[in-house]
XYZ file of C-alpha atoms in Angstrom:
318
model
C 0.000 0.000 0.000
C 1.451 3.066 -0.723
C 2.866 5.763 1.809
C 1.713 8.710 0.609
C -1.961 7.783 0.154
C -2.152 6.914 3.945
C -0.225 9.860 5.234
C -0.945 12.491 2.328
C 1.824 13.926 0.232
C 5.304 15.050 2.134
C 4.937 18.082 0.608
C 2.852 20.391 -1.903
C 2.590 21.900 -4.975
C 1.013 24.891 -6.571
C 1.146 24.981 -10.416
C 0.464 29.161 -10.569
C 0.993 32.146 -12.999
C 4.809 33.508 -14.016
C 3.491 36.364 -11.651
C 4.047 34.579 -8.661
C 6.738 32.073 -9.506
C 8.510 34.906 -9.189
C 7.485 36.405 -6.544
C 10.206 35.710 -3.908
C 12.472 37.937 -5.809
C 10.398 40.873 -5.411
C 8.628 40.222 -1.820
C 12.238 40.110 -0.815
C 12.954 43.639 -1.631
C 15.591 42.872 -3.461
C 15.864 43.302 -7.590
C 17.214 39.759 -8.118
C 17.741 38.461 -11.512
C 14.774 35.781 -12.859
C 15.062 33.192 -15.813
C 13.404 30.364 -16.826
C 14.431 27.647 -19.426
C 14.521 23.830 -19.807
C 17.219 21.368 -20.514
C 16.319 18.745 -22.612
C 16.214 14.755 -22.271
C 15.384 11.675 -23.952
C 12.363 11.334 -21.613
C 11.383 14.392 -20.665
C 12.263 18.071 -20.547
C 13.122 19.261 -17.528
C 11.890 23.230 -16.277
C 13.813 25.016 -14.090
C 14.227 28.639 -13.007
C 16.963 30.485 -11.790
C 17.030 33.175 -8.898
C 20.076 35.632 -8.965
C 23.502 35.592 -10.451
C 26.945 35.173 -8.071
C 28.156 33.204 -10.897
C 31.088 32.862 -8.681
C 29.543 30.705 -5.632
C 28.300 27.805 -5.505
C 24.505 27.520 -6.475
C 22.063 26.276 -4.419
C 19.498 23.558 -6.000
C 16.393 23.258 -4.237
C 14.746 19.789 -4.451
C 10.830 19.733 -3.628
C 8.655 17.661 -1.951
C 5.936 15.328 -2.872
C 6.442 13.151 -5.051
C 3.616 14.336 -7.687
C 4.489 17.681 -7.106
C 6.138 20.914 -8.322
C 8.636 23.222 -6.570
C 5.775 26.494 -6.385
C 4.734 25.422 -3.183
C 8.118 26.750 -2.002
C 7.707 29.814 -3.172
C 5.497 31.710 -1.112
C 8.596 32.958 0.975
C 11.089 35.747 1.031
C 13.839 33.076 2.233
C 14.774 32.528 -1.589
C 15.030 35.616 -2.754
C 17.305 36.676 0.211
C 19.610 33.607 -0.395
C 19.780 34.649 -3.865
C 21.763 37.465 -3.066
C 24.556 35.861 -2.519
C 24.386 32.754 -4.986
C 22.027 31.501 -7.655
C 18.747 29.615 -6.348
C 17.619 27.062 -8.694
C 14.383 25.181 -8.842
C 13.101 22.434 -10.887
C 10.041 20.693 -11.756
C 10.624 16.894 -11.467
C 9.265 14.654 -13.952
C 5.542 14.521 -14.654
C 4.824 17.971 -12.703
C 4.679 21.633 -13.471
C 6.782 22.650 -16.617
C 8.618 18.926 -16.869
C 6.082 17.812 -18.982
C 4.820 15.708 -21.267
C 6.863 12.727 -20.226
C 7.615 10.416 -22.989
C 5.171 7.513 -23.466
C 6.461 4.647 -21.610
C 9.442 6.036 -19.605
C 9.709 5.337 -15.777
C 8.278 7.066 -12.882
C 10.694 5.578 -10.788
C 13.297 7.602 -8.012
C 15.983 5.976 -10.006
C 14.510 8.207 -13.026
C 14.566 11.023 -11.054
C 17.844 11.118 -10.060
C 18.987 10.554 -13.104
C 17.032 13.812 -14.171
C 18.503 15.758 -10.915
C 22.256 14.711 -12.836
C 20.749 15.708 -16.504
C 19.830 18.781 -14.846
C 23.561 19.526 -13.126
C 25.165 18.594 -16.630
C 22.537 20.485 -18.605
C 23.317 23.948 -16.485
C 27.415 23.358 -16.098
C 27.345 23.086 -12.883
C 30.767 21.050 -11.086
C 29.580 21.571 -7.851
C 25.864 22.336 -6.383
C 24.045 22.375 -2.915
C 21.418 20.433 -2.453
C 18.526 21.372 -0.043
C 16.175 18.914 -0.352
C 12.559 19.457 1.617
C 10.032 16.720 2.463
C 10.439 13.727 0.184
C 13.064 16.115 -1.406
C 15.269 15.185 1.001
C 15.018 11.409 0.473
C 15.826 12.186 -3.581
C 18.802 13.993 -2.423
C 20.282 11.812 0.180
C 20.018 9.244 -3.392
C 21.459 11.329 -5.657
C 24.612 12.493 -3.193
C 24.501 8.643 -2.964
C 24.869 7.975 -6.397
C 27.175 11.844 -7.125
C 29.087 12.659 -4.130
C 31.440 14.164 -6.119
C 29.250 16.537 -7.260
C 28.061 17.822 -3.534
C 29.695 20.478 -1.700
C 27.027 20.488 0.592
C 24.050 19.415 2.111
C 20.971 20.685 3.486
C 17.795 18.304 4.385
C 14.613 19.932 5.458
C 12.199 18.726 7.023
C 13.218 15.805 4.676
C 11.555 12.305 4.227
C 14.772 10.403 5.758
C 16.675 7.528 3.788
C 14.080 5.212 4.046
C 10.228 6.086 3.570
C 9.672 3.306 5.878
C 11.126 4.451 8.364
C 9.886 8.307 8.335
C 7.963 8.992 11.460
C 4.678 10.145 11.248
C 2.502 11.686 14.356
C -0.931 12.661 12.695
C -2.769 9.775 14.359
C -1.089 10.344 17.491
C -1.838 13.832 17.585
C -5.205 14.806 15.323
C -7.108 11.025 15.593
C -10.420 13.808 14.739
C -8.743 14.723 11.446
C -7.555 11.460 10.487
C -11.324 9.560 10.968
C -12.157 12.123 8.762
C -9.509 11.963 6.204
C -9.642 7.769 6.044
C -13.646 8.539 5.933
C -12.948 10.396 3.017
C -10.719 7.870 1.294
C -13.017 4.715 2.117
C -13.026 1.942 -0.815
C -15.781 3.576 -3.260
C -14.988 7.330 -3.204
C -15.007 9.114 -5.702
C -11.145 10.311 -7.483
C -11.882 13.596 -8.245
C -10.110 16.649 -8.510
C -11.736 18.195 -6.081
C -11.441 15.352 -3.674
C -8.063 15.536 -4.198
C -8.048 19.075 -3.227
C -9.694 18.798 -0.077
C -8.205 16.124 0.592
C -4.333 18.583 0.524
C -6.505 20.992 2.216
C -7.008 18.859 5.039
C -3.521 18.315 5.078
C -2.304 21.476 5.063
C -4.715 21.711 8.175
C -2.115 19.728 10.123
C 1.059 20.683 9.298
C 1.601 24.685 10.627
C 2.781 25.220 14.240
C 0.707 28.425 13.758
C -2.933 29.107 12.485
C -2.059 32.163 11.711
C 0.738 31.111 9.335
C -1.233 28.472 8.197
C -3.858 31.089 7.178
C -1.496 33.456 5.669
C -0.070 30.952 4.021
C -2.968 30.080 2.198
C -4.008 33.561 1.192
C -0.199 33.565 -0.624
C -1.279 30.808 -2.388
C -5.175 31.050 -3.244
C -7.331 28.556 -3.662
C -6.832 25.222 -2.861
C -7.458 24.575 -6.994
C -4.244 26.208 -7.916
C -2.671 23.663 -6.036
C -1.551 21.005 -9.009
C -1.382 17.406 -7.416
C -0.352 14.866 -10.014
C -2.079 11.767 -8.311
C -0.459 8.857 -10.915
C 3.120 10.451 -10.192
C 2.972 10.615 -6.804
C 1.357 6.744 -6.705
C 4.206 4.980 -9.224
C 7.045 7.196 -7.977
C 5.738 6.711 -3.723
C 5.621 3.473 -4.738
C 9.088 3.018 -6.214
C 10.541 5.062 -3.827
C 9.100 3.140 -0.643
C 11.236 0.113 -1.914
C 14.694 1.824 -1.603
C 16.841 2.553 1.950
C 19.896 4.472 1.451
C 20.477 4.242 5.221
C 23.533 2.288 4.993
C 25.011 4.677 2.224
C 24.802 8.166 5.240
C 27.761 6.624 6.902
C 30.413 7.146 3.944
C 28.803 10.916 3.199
C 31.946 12.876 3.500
C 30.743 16.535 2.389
C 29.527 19.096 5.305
C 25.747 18.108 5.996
C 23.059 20.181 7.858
C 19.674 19.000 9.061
C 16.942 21.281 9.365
C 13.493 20.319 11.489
C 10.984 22.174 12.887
C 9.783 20.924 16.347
C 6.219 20.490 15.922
C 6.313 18.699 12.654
C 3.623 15.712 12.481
C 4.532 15.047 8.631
C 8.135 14.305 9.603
C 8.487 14.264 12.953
C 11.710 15.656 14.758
C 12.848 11.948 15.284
C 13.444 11.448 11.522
C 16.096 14.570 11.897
C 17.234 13.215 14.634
C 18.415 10.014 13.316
C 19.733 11.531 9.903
C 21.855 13.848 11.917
C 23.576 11.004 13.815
C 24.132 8.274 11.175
C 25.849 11.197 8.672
C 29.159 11.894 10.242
C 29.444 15.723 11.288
C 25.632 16.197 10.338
C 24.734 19.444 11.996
C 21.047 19.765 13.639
C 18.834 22.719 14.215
C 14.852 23.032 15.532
C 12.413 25.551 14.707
C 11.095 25.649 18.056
C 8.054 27.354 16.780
C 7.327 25.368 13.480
C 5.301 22.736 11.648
C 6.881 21.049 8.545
C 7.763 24.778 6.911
C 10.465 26.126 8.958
C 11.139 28.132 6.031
C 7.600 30.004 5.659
C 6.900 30.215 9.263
C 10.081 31.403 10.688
C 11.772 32.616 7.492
C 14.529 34.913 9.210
C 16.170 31.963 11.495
C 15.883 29.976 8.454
C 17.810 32.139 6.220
C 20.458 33.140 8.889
C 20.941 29.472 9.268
C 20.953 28.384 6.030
C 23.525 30.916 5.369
C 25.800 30.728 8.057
C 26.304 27.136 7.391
C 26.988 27.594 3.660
C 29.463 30.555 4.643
C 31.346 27.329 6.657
C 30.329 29.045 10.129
C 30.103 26.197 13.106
């Protein structure tokens, strides 16, 4: 049975106008340089987008959650635009989502595939070296591509990320809302109906449980509209949640040799604190940090820690 149908999605999506894929360069207050493009492969064409220039450091590669989804549902932040300052942000939309489509008929939707895009992508751009931040079930495809590149990392950040083995992520939604989740296993019952809109309130629900804050939770909302923009790609998320549920990279943490940070905020039910916990002390020299007053978007709901950390660690500060 697959992960992500019981538990919901480890992440979002939001498939919205140019107009607000770019807004964290402008919310930020800063006028940092925006381009789009994609980079082309047998299977699929990848989209990206670039924040900033700094040609000369190191760019940062942002890996979204999910699986099924595309990177916009990071994007209702200043935190990019202010890291963009100082190095280029990229995003990308993995296989099957947002502007990485049509996928050819026939090819995989497979975590092996997608790392294999995540390298197409690093070729496709020139990059040597990148840091990954990978958020959500981000994290797990970036704990298996440093697996597969390490040579390629100079650094890594996992947010709120899925662990190195889906089966092992801890989850505290029944613990915690048992209300919410009658409801939400109510809703998916045997018989009901797979509708968009279903779907939707189904992420809605979600979304429900995952702030520290209501308030956040609302404001977050507002950035994004209405639950409709929100662009879940159900068959995705099923093949590549399935695919990905079969793979530990556990015993691969112990030979990462490039500086690692691990990011969690302290009331996270999607991935709770414990998964950060144990990916901080099976990577040797993993750094650890809490978001004492966050859900599972440290980033959105206490954006100016998050940024001074994030930056700190890539400036090589202890």
């Amino acid at each position: 049975m697959n992960l992500f149908r019981l538990t919901w999605p480890l992440g979002c999506a939001c498939i919205l106008s140019l107009a607000l894929l770019v807004s964290p360069a402008k919310s930020a207050g800063q006028n940092v340089a925006h381009r789009a493009g994609k980079i082309h492969t047998e299977q699929v064409d990848l989209g990206y987008e670039i924040l900033g220039e700094s040609p000369s450091a190191v760019p940062l590669l942002v890996v979204n959650g999910g699986p099924g989804l595309s990177h916009a549902y990071l994007l209702p932040t200043d935190v990019w635009g202010q890291l963009a300052r100082k190095r280029r942000v990229i995003f990308y939309d993995q296989r099957g989502t947002g502007t990485s489509r049509p996928v050819r008929a026939g090819a995989p939707q497979t975590l092996a595939a997608q790392v294999a895009d995540l390298e197409a992508l690093r070729q496709g751009l020139g990059l040597p070296k990148i840091i990954l931040i990978g958020d959500s079930y981000g994290g797990l495809l970036s704990i298996a591509y440093a697996s597969a590149y390490p040579e390629h990392i100079a650094r890594l950040v996992l947010s709120a990320a899925a662990g190195s083995s889906l089966n092992d992520v801890v989850h505290l939604f029944d613990q915690v809302f048992p209300d919410a989740m009658a409801q939400q296993k109510q809703a998916q019952k045997p018989g009901a109906p797979k509708t968009r809109e279903a779907a939707e309130a189904s992420l809605r629900r979600h979304f429900n449980l995952i702030f520290y804050s209501l308030e956040q939770r609302d404001r977050y909302f507002q950035r994004v509209g209405p639950m409709a923009n929100l662009g879940f790609e159900e068959a995705v998320a099923d093949a590549v949640g399935t695919d990905a549920a079969k793979q530990d990279f556990t015993p691969k943490l112990a030979s990462f040799r490039f500086p690692t940070l691990v990011l969690s905020g302290r009331y996270d039910m999607n991935v709770a604190p414990l998964t950060a916990w144990r990916l901080k002390e099976a990577i040797p020299g993993a750094r650890i940090v809490f978001f004492e007053k966050s859900g599972h978007f440290p980033w959105f709901e206490e954006p100016e820690k998050y940024r001074a950390v994030v930056e700190a660690f890539l400036a090589g500060q202890k």
